[in-house]
Amino acid sequence: MAGMKEFNIVLTGVGGQGILLAAEILGTAALKEGLNVRVSEIHGMAQRGGAVVSNVRIGENVLAPTFLDGKADVLLGFEPLETLRNLNLASEKTTIIMSDERITPTELTAKMVDYPSLKKITDKIRSFTKDIIVVEAAKLATEARNILTENVVLIGALAATKKMPIKDESIIEALKELVPTKHLETNIKAFKHGYEYTQKYRPKY
Amino acid sequence: MPDLRLLLQDTPKKRALLLGNEAIARGILEVGIGVVTTYPGTPASEIADSISEIAAEAGVYMEYSINEMVAVEIAAAAANCGVRSLSAMKHVGLNVAADALMTLAYMGVKGGCTIVTADDPECYSSQNEQDNRFYALLANLPCLEPSNAQEAKDMTVSAVEISEKLELPVLLRTTTRVSHTRGPVTYGKLAKPNLKGEFVRDIKRMNLVPANSRPMHTVLLRKVEKAKEISEASPYNTVVRESKGGKFGVISASAAFNYAMEAIDMLSLDAGVLKLGMTHPLPENLIGAFLRKHKKIVVVEELEPYLEMQVKAIAKDYAPNVKIYGKIGKLYFPRDGELSTRAVMIGLAKVTGRKLPINFEEIDEKYAEVLKDLPRRPPILCAGCPHRASFYVIRKATDGKAIYPNDIGCYALGFAPPLSIGDGFLCMGSSVSMAQGINKVTGRDTIGIIGDSTFFHAAIPGLINAVYNNHKITLAVLDNQTTAMTGHQPHPGTGVTGMGVPTEKVLIEKVAEGCGVKYVKVVDPFKVKEATAVLKEALQHPGPSVVVFRSPCALMVVRDRRRKSAKIMVCKITEECTNCMACIKLLGCPALVLVDGKASINEALCIGCGLCASVCPYQAIKCEEVS
């Protein structure tokens, strides 16, 4: 943490994808290391299948729950279109980790328009940053035998980049605290799947 | 926090990552509040929800009251018997409770009494963004405003101390960004809640006939003077940063304080900062001294210029030449929507003439390119939501030609195409009464749309009015057997209390009959034909009619199936599909999507409600169990 003023993570996706739990896991892990942290959440009306954004901010002087445009260190995208929607927070210094799971907005379906290609989406992202990792999160979560662990797959993928000021062990400790015991094993497996995915494959788009 | 029992750990000095609302719940436990009442509403819900989960173990009485007014009255009564109480609600809930609150200020309390109002700048989950600090001014009540989770807990404790010292209820005002931001909270010691009260008859104070009210008003004003002394000495009102040159001073409070501090740092400003945590009554002397120390004062606050107008009044006596910048006269900060570090930076840069260190315009331009063809993703009814079936039935029975005043809850989302049922609402319960006004002057078929919890909260007087004044309207009660929008809290129709205890189930149809409605029927919205026939019949009824569309919330159905590890139902499109798109065009279900130009079902979202199967003209959709 030395010399680091703040570390900003934005998690973005669709209501129901487990974004708030993912943010709480990261925040709890930071707290376990004695760091100051703020985690912003979205509840209620806005959550119902709508766009959801959560920020995790780590750093001694951090007070506000949200941060300035371009100041994201990491953008954790649970859904490609929602990743685009938060690019104002990204700059060339931002690492973007994005799930390839697409959830079609009803507006597109109503207009009888297909979901844009992943290539089109990553091209847009590249105008902000070249540092993109696309994670086949749904597939990896299925391998961990639980579709609901997709959020933890993404956390694993993020941990493997070694960008966060948080140790892997702290994340595992946070998982133990926040995930029900009967699901802990699948969640740890999901974390490892995401971790290894970033380490080994890191596909280029 | 999945396991709320962590709130019950008697481990002083432990640091936990709590939501602002969870921190208030922890404060409740640390100060020994015995009675907690609420009507759920975002962004306040998790305060009482957290207590509900652990109330029995903690020895606290908690209830989901039928509405905010009842919640405040119960808390006020408990406090007047010497038991510490707290009532939590969203900002607009305080409008409902305002009648009680205004006079409670005259009556006062014996045990500490805290009213939490959670305001919603930016309308994340609300119909307006009113600034409830004005209730403190209007009612003459002390007001505390936390800026983070730690303060939310600490101020919950302090509110009780102030309340008991002054014998006045205290407003604890949060905003969405305080209630719904997690931050580190250091625990204090737990206290044992006292639930045993004693009622002492005190006619002059409590029986507020005019002859008693007049002197109690004088008593209240004396209490406000005493409250001022508390505010002057409050550790929550403090200069957190001194300026070297004395040129700029910033006065701020609540969530705005966080943005102000970060913005000052970003601009490398030499500015003194006065942070206010007790914002009614304001510490005049403290503010006056701060004004005198600086040439220019910037008031940074969200929503209305509540602090600014009072600071300006104080300046007239203390420092008439100081220049004050905010929102009165020239707008340096937006008066609508929530603030952000960016908005505060821009405002401060304007006042101070500093250059912004970030080229926002460049970012905006680049970002506009991304937004150009990006589809919106507003909140929508979930896949399998019974309201979708109800709206489909309502549209079918009326050919879309009736007028549909709606109400507050998930079903407010029915206005969106293709269902397009919902023509406007004002507040909780307005559907039933607006229907009467509209029908009276247009003579058109009018169907009020309301949910189950909202029905109990506010529809009953309106319904009796329809009977009494013979308004020929139909009320469709979309009964999904929970308070869905705010997080599935129980209500009088669910047969369970906030303490988790089984209780009498109040049936909406019986209430309607009791109100004098002669046509009352209950339907299953997924039985489209039957439900449509009933609604058509109701519209023919010569007086007011009520149709209850009863089917549980889809999220509860899914949760229940998961818990029981039951098989999951999904719908599948078979080869009979002609790609006519009727399902997509009629229903707008998020599980119905296009894949390579063909109608398909996203099995991860579908819960097999079968509505699409019942509207398919070719019987090409089949629902089946999968493991």
Coordinates of N, CA and C in Angstrom, one line a residue, chain A:
Chain A
M1 N 0.8 -1.2 0.0 CA 0.0 0.0 0.0 C 0.9 1.3 0.0
A2 N 2.1 1.1 0.2 CA 3.0 2.3 0.4 C 2.9 3.2 -0.8
G3 N 2.6 4.4 -0.6 CA 2.6 5.4 -1.7 C 1.3 5.3 -2.5
M4 N 0.4 4.4 -2.1 CA -0.9 4.3 -2.9 C -1.9 5.1 -2.2
K5 N -2.4 6.1 -2.9 CA -3.4 7.0 -2.3 C -4.8 6.3 -2.3
E6 N -5.2 5.7 -3.4 CA -6.4 5.0 -3.4 C -6.4 4.0 -4.5
F7 N -7.2 2.9 -4.3 CA -7.4 1.9 -5.3 C -8.9 1.7 -5.6
N8 N -9.3 2.0 -6.8 CA -10.7 2.0 -7.1 C -11.1 0.8 -8.0
I9 N -12.1 0.1 -7.5 CA -12.7 -1.0 -8.4 C -14.1 -0.7 -8.6
V10 N -14.6 -0.8 -9.9 CA -16.0 -0.7 -10.1 C -16.5 -2.0 -10.6
L11 N -17.6 -2.5 -10.0 CA -18.2 -3.7 -10.4 C -19.5 -3.4 -11.1
T12 N -19.7 -3.9 -12.3 CA -20.9 -3.5 -13.0 C -21.6 -4.7 -13.7
G13 N -22.9 -4.7 -13.7 CA -23.6 -5.8 -14.4 C -25.1 -5.6 -14.2
V14 N -25.8 -6.7 -14.1 CA -27.3 -6.6 -14.1 C -27.8 -7.2 -12.8
G15 N -28.9 -6.5 -12.2 CA -29.4 -7.0 -10.9 C -29.6 -8.5 -10.9
G16 N -29.2 -9.2 -9.9 CA -29.3 -10.6 -9.8 C -28.1 -11.4 -10.1
Q17 N -27.0 -10.7 -10.5 CA -25.8 -11.4 -10.9 C -24.8 -11.6 -9.7
G18 N -25.2 -11.2 -8.5 CA -24.3 -11.3 -7.3 C -23.2 -10.3 -7.2
I19 N -23.5 -9.1 -7.8 CA -22.5 -8.0 -7.8 C -22.3 -7.5 -6.3
L20 N -23.4 -7.4 -5.6 CA -23.2 -6.8 -4.2 C -22.4 -7.7 -3.3
L21 N -22.6 -9.0 -3.5 CA -21.9 -10.0 -2.7 C -20.4 -9.9 -3.1
A22 N -20.1 -9.8 -4.4 CA -18.7 -9.8 -4.8 C -18.1 -8.5 -4.2
A23 N -18.8 -7.4 -4.2 CA -18.2 -6.2 -3.7 C -17.9 -6.3 -2.2
E24 N -18.9 -6.9 -1.5 CA -18.7 -7.1 -0.1 C -17.5 -8.0 0.2
I25 N -17.3 -9.0 -0.6 CA -16.2 -9.9 -0.4 C -14.9 -9.2 -0.5
L26 N -14.8 -8.3 -1.6 CA -13.6 -7.5 -1.8 C -13.3 -6.5 -0.6
G27 N -14.4 -5.9 -0.2 CA -14.3 -4.9 0.9 C -13.9 -5.6 2.2
T28 N -14.5 -6.7 2.4 CA -14.2 -7.5 3.7 C -12.7 -7.9 3.7
A29 N -12.3 -8.4 2.5 CA -10.9 -8.8 2.4 C -9.9 -7.6 2.7
A30 N -10.3 -6.4 2.2 CA -9.5 -5.2 2.4 C -9.4 -4.9 3.9
L31 N -10.6 -5.0 4.5 CA -10.7 -4.6 6.0 C -9.9 -5.6 6.8
K32 N -9.8 -6.9 6.3 CA -9.0 -7.9 7.0 C -7.6 -7.5 7.1
E33 N -7.1 -6.7 6.1 CA -5.7 -6.3 6.0 C -5.6 -5.0 6.7
G34 N -6.6 -4.5 7.4 CA -6.5 -3.3 8.2 C -6.6 -2.0 7.3
L35 N -7.1 -2.2 6.1 CA -7.2 -1.0 5.2 C -8.5 -0.3 5.4
N36 N -8.5 1.0 5.0 CA -9.7 1.7 5.0 C -10.4 1.4 3.7
V37 N -11.7 1.3 3.8 CA -12.5 0.9 2.6 C -13.9 1.5 2.5
R38 N -14.4 1.7 1.3 CA -15.8 2.1 1.1 C -16.4 1.2 0.0
V39 N -17.6 0.7 0.2 CA -18.3 -0.1 -0.8 C -19.6 0.5 -1.0
S40 N -19.9 0.9 -2.2 CA -21.2 1.5 -2.5 C -22.1 0.4 -3.1
E41 N -23.4 0.5 -2.7 CA -24.4 -0.5 -3.2 C -25.6 0.1 -3.8
I42 N -26.3 -0.6 -4.6 CA -27.6 -0.2 -5.2 C -28.7 -1.2 -4.7
H43 N -29.8 -0.7 -4.2 CA -30.8 -1.6 -3.7 C -32.2 -1.2 -4.2
G44 N -33.2 -2.0 -4.0 CA -34.6 -1.6 -4.2 C -34.9 -1.6 -5.7
M45 N -35.7 -0.6 -6.1 CA -36.3 -0.4 -7.4 C -35.2 -0.6 -8.5
A46 N -34.1 0.1 -8.3 CA -33.0 0.1 -9.3 C -32.5 -1.3 -9.6
Q47 N -32.6 -2.2 -8.6 CA -32.0 -3.5 -8.7 C -32.8 -4.5 -9.7
R48 N -34.1 -4.3 -9.9 CA -34.9 -5.2 -10.6 C -34.5 -5.4 -12.0
G49 N -33.6 -6.3 -12.3 CA -33.2 -6.6 -13.7 C -32.5 -5.4 -14.3
G50 N -32.3 -4.3 -13.6 CA -31.7 -3.1 -14.1 C -30.2 -3.1 -14.0
A51 N -29.6 -2.1 -14.5 CA -28.1 -1.9 -14.5 C -27.7 -1.7 -13.0
V52 N -26.7 -2.5 -12.5 CA -26.3 -2.3 -11.2 C -24.8 -2.0 -11.2
V53 N -24.4 -1.0 -10.3 CA -23.0 -0.6 -10.2 C -22.6 -0.6 -8.7
S54 N -21.5 -1.1 -8.4 CA -21.0 -1.0 -7.1 C -19.5 -0.6 -7.1
N55 N -19.1 0.2 -6.2 CA -17.7 0.6 -6.2 C -17.0 0.1 -4.9
V56 N -15.8 -0.4 -5.1 CA -15.0 -0.7 -3.9 C -13.8 0.2 -3.9
R57 N -13.7 1.0 -2.9 CA -12.6 2.0 -2.8 C -11.7 1.7 -1.6
I58 N -10.4 1.5 -1.9 CA -9.5 1.2 -0.8 C -8.4 2.3 -0.7
G59 N -8.1 2.7 0.5 CA -7.1 3.7 0.7 C -7.3 4.6 1.9
E60 N -6.2 5.0 2.4 CA -6.2 5.8 3.7 C -7.2 7.0 3.7
N61 N -7.2 7.8 2.6 CA -7.9 9.0 2.5 C -9.3 8.9 1.9
V62 N -9.7 7.6 1.6 CA -10.9 7.5 0.8 C -12.1 7.8 1.8
L63 N -13.0 8.7 1.3 CA -14.2 9.0 2.1 C -15.5 8.7 1.3
A64 N -15.4 9.1 0.0 CA -16.7 9.1 -0.8 C -16.9 7.7 -1.3
P65 N -18.2 7.3 -1.5 CA -18.5 6.0 -2.0 C -18.3 5.8 -3.5
T66 N -18.2 7.0 -4.2 CA -18.0 6.9 -5.6 C -16.7 7.6 -6.0
F67 N -16.3 7.5 -7.2 CA -15.0 8.1 -7.6 C -15.1 8.8 -8.9
L68 N -14.0 9.5 -9.2 CA -14.0 10.4 -10.4 C -13.9 9.6 -11.7
D69 N -14.4 10.2 -12.8 CA -14.2 9.7 -14.1 C -12.7 9.4 -14.4
G70 N -12.5 8.2 -15.0 CA -11.2 7.9 -15.4 C -10.3 7.3 -14.3
K71 N -10.8 7.2 -13.1 CA -10.0 6.8 -12.0 C -10.1 5.4 -11.5
A72 N -10.8 4.5 -12.4 CA -10.9 3.1 -12.0 C -9.5 2.4 -12.2
D73 N -9.0 1.7 -11.2 CA -7.9 0.9 -11.4 C -8.3 -0.4 -12.1
V74 N -9.5 -0.9 -11.6 CA -10.1 -2.1 -12.2 C -11.5 -1.9 -12.5
L75 N -12.0 -2.4 -13.7 CA -13.4 -2.5 -14.0 C -13.8 -3.9 -14.1
L76 N -14.6 -4.4 -13.2 CA -15.0 -5.8 -13.2 C -16.4 -5.9 -13.8
G77 N -16.4 -6.3 -15.0 CA -17.7 -6.3 -15.8 C -18.3 -7.7 -15.8
F78 N -19.5 -7.7 -15.2 CA -20.3 -9.0 -15.1 C -21.0 -9.2 -16.4
E79 N -21.1 -8.2 -17.3 CA -22.0 -8.3 -18.5 C -21.4 -7.3 -19.5
P80 N -21.2 -7.7 -20.7 CA -20.5 -6.9 -21.7 C -21.1 -5.5 -21.9
L81 N -22.4 -5.4 -22.1 CA -23.0 -4.0 -22.3 C -22.8 -3.2 -21.1
E82 N -23.0 -3.8 -19.9 CA -22.8 -3.0 -18.7 C -21.4 -2.5 -18.5
T83 N -20.4 -3.3 -19.0 CA -19.0 -2.9 -19.0 C -18.9 -1.6 -19.8
L84 N -19.5 -1.6 -21.0 CA -19.4 -0.4 -21.8 C -20.0 0.8 -21.0
R85 N -21.1 0.6 -20.4 CA -21.9 1.7 -19.7 C -21.0 2.4 -18.7
N86 N -20.0 1.8 -18.2 CA -19.2 2.4 -17.1 C -17.8 2.8 -17.6
L87 N -17.6 2.8 -18.9 CA -16.3 3.2 -19.4 C -15.8 4.6 -19.0
N88 N -16.8 5.5 -18.7 CA -16.4 6.8 -18.3 C -15.4 6.8 -17.1
L89 N -15.5 5.7 -16.3 CA -14.6 5.5 -15.1 C -13.2 5.0 -15.5
A90 N -13.1 4.5 -16.8 CA -11.8 3.9 -17.2 C -10.9 4.9 -17.9
S91 N -9.6 4.5 -17.8 CA -8.6 5.2 -18.6 C -7.6 4.2 -19.1
E92 N -6.5 4.7 -19.8 CA -5.6 3.7 -20.3 C -4.9 2.9 -19.2
K93 N -5.0 3.4 -18.0 CA -4.4 2.7 -16.9 C -5.3 1.6 -16.2
T94 N -6.5 1.5 -16.7 CA -7.5 0.6 -16.1 C -7.4 -0.8 -16.7
T95 N -7.4 -1.8 -15.8 CA -7.5 -3.2 -16.2 C -9.0 -3.6 -16.2
I96 N -9.5 -4.1 -17.4 CA -10.9 -4.5 -17.5 C -11.0 -6.0 -17.5
I97 N -11.7 -6.5 -16.6 CA -12.0 -8.0 -16.5 C -13.5 -8.1 -16.8
M98 N -13.8 -8.8 -17.9 CA -15.2 -8.8 -18.3 C -15.7 -10.2 -18.6
S99 N -16.8 -10.6 -18.0 CA -17.5 -11.8 -18.3 C -18.1 -11.8 -19.7
D100 N -18.1 -12.9 -20.3 CA -18.7 -13.0 -21.7 C -20.2 -13.3 -21.6
E101 N -20.7 -13.4 -20.4 CA -22.1 -13.7 -20.3 C -23.0 -12.6 -20.7
R102 N -23.8 -12.8 -21.7 CA -24.6 -11.7 -22.2 C -26.1 -11.8 -21.7
I103 N -26.6 -10.7 -21.2 CA -28.0 -10.6 -20.8 C -28.6 -9.6 -21.7
T104 N -29.5 -10.0 -22.5 CA -30.1 -9.1 -23.5 C -31.0 -8.1 -22.9
P105 N -30.8 -6.8 -23.0 CA -31.7 -5.8 -22.5 C -33.0 -5.9 -23.3
T106 N -34.2 -5.8 -22.6 CA -35.5 -6.0 -23.3 C -35.6 -5.0 -24.4
E107 N -35.0 -3.8 -24.3 CA -35.1 -2.8 -25.4 C -34.6 -3.4 -26.7
L108 N -33.5 -4.2 -26.7 CA -33.0 -4.7 -27.9 C -34.0 -5.8 -28.5
T109 N -34.5 -6.6 -27.6 CA -35.4 -7.6 -28.0 C -36.7 -7.0 -28.6
A110 N -37.2 -5.9 -28.0 CA -38.4 -5.3 -28.5 C -38.2 -4.7 -29.9
K111 N -36.9 -4.2 -30.1 CA -36.6 -3.6 -31.4 C -36.2 -4.7 -32.4
M112 N -36.2 -5.9 -32.0 CA -35.8 -7.1 -32.8 C -34.4 -6.9 -33.3
V113 N -33.5 -6.4 -32.4 CA -32.1 -6.2 -32.7 C -31.3 -7.3 -32.0
D114 N -30.4 -7.9 -32.7 CA -29.5 -8.9 -32.0 C -28.5 -8.2 -31.0
Y115 N -28.1 -8.9 -30.0 CA -27.0 -8.4 -29.1 C -25.7 -8.2 -29.9
P116 N -25.1 -7.0 -29.7 CA -23.9 -6.8 -30.5 C -22.8 -7.8 -30.3
S117 N -21.9 -8.0 -31.3 CA -20.9 -9.0 -31.2 C -19.8 -8.6 -30.1
L118 N -19.2 -9.7 -29.6 CA -18.2 -9.4 -28.5 C -17.0 -8.6 -29.1
K119 N -16.8 -8.8 -30.4 CA -15.7 -8.1 -31.1 C -16.0 -6.6 -31.1
K120 N -17.2 -6.2 -31.4 CA -17.7 -4.8 -31.4 C -17.5 -4.2 -30.1
I121 N -17.8 -5.0 -29.0 CA -17.8 -4.5 -27.7 C -16.3 -4.2 -27.2
T122 N -15.5 -5.2 -27.5 CA -14.1 -5.1 -27.1 C -13.4 -4.0 -27.9
D123 N -13.8 -3.8 -29.1 CA -13.2 -2.7 -29.9 C -13.5 -1.3 -29.2
K124 N -14.7 -1.2 -28.7 CA -15.1 0.0 -28.0 C -14.2 0.2 -26.7
I125 N -14.1 -0.9 -26.0 CA -13.3 -0.9 -24.8 C -11.9 -0.5 -25.1
R126 N -11.4 -1.0 -26.2 CA -9.9 -0.7 -26.5 C -9.7 0.8 -26.8
S127 N -10.7 1.6 -27.1 CA -10.5 3.0 -27.2 C -10.2 3.7 -25.9
F128 N -10.5 2.9 -24.8 CA -10.2 3.4 -23.4 C -8.9 2.8 -22.9
T129 N -8.9 1.4 -23.0 CA -7.7 0.7 -22.4 C -7.5 -0.6 -23.2
K130 N -6.2 -0.9 -23.3 CA -5.8 -2.1 -24.0 C -5.8 -3.3 -23.1
D131 N -5.9 -3.0 -21.8 CA -5.7 -4.1 -20.8 C -7.0 -4.8 -20.5
I132 N -7.4 -5.7 -21.4 CA -8.7 -6.4 -21.3 C -8.5 -7.9 -21.1
I133 N -9.2 -8.4 -20.1 CA -9.3 -9.9 -20.0 C -10.8 -10.3 -20.1
V134 N -11.1 -11.1 -21.1 CA -12.5 -11.6 -21.2 C -12.5 -13.0 -20.6
V135 N -13.4 -13.1 -19.6 CA -13.5 -14.4 -18.9 C -14.7 -15.2 -19.3
E136 N -14.6 -16.4 -19.6 CA -15.8 -17.3 -19.9 C -16.4 -17.7 -18.5
A137 N -16.9 -16.7 -17.8 CA -17.3 -16.9 -16.4 C -18.4 -17.9 -16.3
A138 N -19.4 -17.9 -17.1 CA -20.5 -18.8 -17.0 C -20.0 -20.3 -17.1
K139 N -19.2 -20.5 -18.1 CA -18.6 -21.8 -18.4 C -17.8 -22.3 -17.2
L140 N -16.9 -21.4 -16.7 CA -16.1 -21.7 -15.6 C -16.9 -22.0 -14.3
A141 N -18.0 -21.2 -14.1 CA -18.8 -21.4 -13.0 C -19.5 -22.8 -13.0
T142 N -19.9 -23.1 -14.2 CA -20.6 -24.4 -14.4 C -19.6 -25.6 -14.1
E143 N -18.3 -25.4 -14.5 CA -17.3 -26.4 -14.1 C -17.2 -26.5 -12.6
A144 N -17.4 -25.3 -11.9 CA -17.4 -25.4 -10.4 C -18.7 -25.9 -9.9
R145 N -19.6 -26.3 -10.8 CA -20.8 -27.0 -10.5 C -21.9 -26.1 -9.8
N146 N -21.8 -24.8 -10.1 CA -22.8 -23.9 -9.5 C -22.8 -22.6 -10.3
I147 N -23.9 -22.4 -11.0 CA -24.0 -21.2 -11.9 C -23.9 -19.9 -11.0
L148 N -24.3 -20.0 -9.8 CA -24.4 -18.8 -8.9 C -23.0 -18.3 -8.5
T149 N -21.9 -19.1 -8.7 CA -20.6 -18.7 -8.3 C -19.9 -17.9 -9.3
E150 N -20.6 -17.5 -10.3 CA -19.9 -16.7 -11.4 C -19.2 -15.5 -10.9
N151 N -19.8 -14.8 -9.9 CA -19.2 -13.6 -9.3 C -17.8 -14.0 -8.7
V152 N -17.7 -15.1 -8.1 CA -16.5 -15.5 -7.4 C -15.4 -15.9 -8.5
V153 N -15.9 -16.4 -9.6 CA -15.0 -16.7 -10.7 C -14.3 -15.4 -11.1
L154 N -15.1 -14.4 -11.2 CA -14.5 -13.1 -11.7 C -13.6 -12.5 -10.6
I155 N -13.9 -12.7 -9.3 CA -13.0 -12.3 -8.3 C -11.6 -13.0 -8.4
G156 N -11.7 -14.3 -8.7 CA -10.5 -15.1 -8.9 C -9.7 -14.6 -10.1
A157 N -10.4 -14.3 -11.2 CA -9.7 -13.7 -12.3 C -9.0 -12.4 -12.0
L158 N -9.7 -11.6 -11.2 CA -9.1 -10.3 -10.8 C -7.9 -10.5 -9.8
A159 N -8.0 -11.5 -8.9 CA -6.9 -11.7 -7.9 C -5.6 -12.1 -8.6
A160 N -5.8 -12.9 -9.7 CA -4.6 -13.4 -10.4 C -3.8 -12.3 -11.1
T161 N -4.5 -11.2 -11.3 CA -3.7 -10.1 -12.0 C -2.7 -9.4 -11.0
K162 N -2.9 -9.7 -9.7 CA -2.0 -9.1 -8.7 C -2.0 -7.6 -8.6
K163 N -3.1 -7.0 -9.1 CA -3.2 -5.6 -9.1 C -3.7 -5.0 -7.8
M164 N -4.5 -5.8 -7.1 CA -5.2 -5.3 -5.9 C -4.2 -5.3 -4.8
P165 N -4.4 -4.3 -3.9 CA -3.6 -4.3 -2.6 C -4.1 -5.3 -1.6
I166 N -4.6 -6.4 -2.0 CA -5.2 -7.4 -1.1 C -4.5 -8.8 -1.4
K167 N -4.2 -9.5 -0.4 CA -3.6 -10.8 -0.6 C -4.7 -11.8 -0.9
D168 N -4.4 -12.9 -1.7 CA -5.3 -13.9 -2.0 C -5.9 -14.6 -0.8
E169 N -5.1 -14.7 0.3 CA -5.6 -15.4 1.5 C -6.7 -14.6 2.2
S170 N -6.6 -13.3 2.1 CA -7.6 -12.4 2.7 C -8.9 -12.6 2.0
I171 N -8.9 -12.8 0.6 CA -10.1 -13.0 -0.1 C -10.7 -14.4 0.3
I172 N -9.9 -15.4 0.4 CA -10.4 -16.7 0.9 C -11.0 -16.6 2.3
E173 N -10.4 -15.8 3.1 CA -10.9 -15.6 4.5 C -12.3 -14.9 4.4
A174 N -12.4 -13.9 3.5 CA -13.7 -13.2 3.4 C -14.7 -14.1 2.8
L175 N -14.4 -15.0 1.9 CA -15.3 -16.0 1.4 C -15.9 -16.8 2.5
K176 N -14.9 -17.3 3.4 CA -15.3 -18.1 4.5 C -16.4 -17.4 5.4
E177 N -16.2 -16.1 5.6 CA -17.1 -15.3 6.4 C -18.4 -15.0 5.8
L178 N -18.4 -14.9 4.5 CA -19.6 -14.4 3.8 C -20.4 -15.4 3.0
V179 N -19.8 -16.6 2.7 CA -20.5 -17.6 2.0 C -21.0 -18.7 2.9
P180 N -22.3 -19.1 2.8 CA -22.8 -20.2 3.6 C -21.8 -21.4 3.5
T181 N -21.6 -22.1 4.7 CA -20.6 -23.2 4.7 C -20.9 -24.2 3.6
K182 N -22.1 -24.5 3.4 CA -22.4 -25.6 2.4 C -22.0 -25.2 1.0
H183 N -21.9 -23.9 0.7 CA -21.4 -23.5 -0.6 C -20.0 -23.1 -0.7
L184 N -19.3 -23.2 0.4 CA -17.9 -22.7 0.5 C -17.0 -23.4 -0.5
E185 N -17.1 -24.7 -0.5 CA -16.2 -25.5 -1.4 C -16.3 -25.1 -2.8
T186 N -17.6 -25.0 -3.3 CA -17.8 -24.6 -4.7 C -17.3 -23.2 -5.0
N187 N -17.4 -22.4 -4.0 CA -17.0 -21.0 -4.2 C -15.4 -20.9 -4.3
I188 N -14.8 -21.7 -3.4 CA -13.3 -21.7 -3.5 C -12.8 -22.3 -4.8
K189 N -13.6 -23.3 -5.2 CA -13.2 -23.9 -6.5 C -13.4 -22.8 -7.6
A190 N -14.5 -22.1 -7.6 CA -14.8 -21.1 -8.6 C -13.7 -20.0 -8.6
F191 N -13.2 -19.6 -7.4 CA -12.2 -18.7 -7.2 C -10.9 -19.2 -7.9
K192 N -10.6 -20.4 -7.7 CA -9.4 -21.0 -8.3 C -9.5 -21.1 -9.8
H193 N -10.7 -21.5 -10.3 CA -11.0 -21.6 -11.7 C -10.7 -20.2 -12.4
G194 N -11.2 -19.2 -11.8 CA -11.1 -17.8 -12.4 C -9.6 -17.4 -12.3
Y195 N -8.9 -17.8 -11.2 CA -7.5 -17.5 -11.0 C -6.7 -18.1 -12.1
E196 N -6.9 -19.4 -12.2 CA -6.0 -20.1 -13.2 C -6.3 -19.7 -14.6
Y197 N -7.6 -19.3 -14.9 CA -8.0 -18.9 -16.2 C -7.1 -17.6 -16.6
T198 N -7.0 -16.7 -15.7 CA -6.2 -15.5 -16.0 C -4.8 -15.8 -16.2
Q199 N -4.3 -16.7 -15.3 CA -2.9 -17.1 -15.3 C -2.5 -17.8 -16.6
K200 N -3.3 -18.8 -17.0 CA -2.9 -19.6 -18.1 C -3.3 -19.2 -19.4
Y201 N -4.6 -18.8 -19.5 CA -5.1 -18.6 -20.9 C -5.0 -17.1 -21.3
R202 N -5.6 -16.3 -20.5 CA -5.7 -14.9 -20.9 C -5.9 -14.6 -22.4
P203 N -7.0 -15.0 -22.9 CA -7.3 -14.9 -24.3 C -7.2 -13.5 -24.8
K204 N -6.7 -13.3 -26.0 CA -6.7 -12.0 -26.6 C -7.9 -11.7 -27.4
Y205 N -8.5 -10.6 -27.3 CA -9.6 -10.2 -28.1 C -9.3 -9.0 -28.9

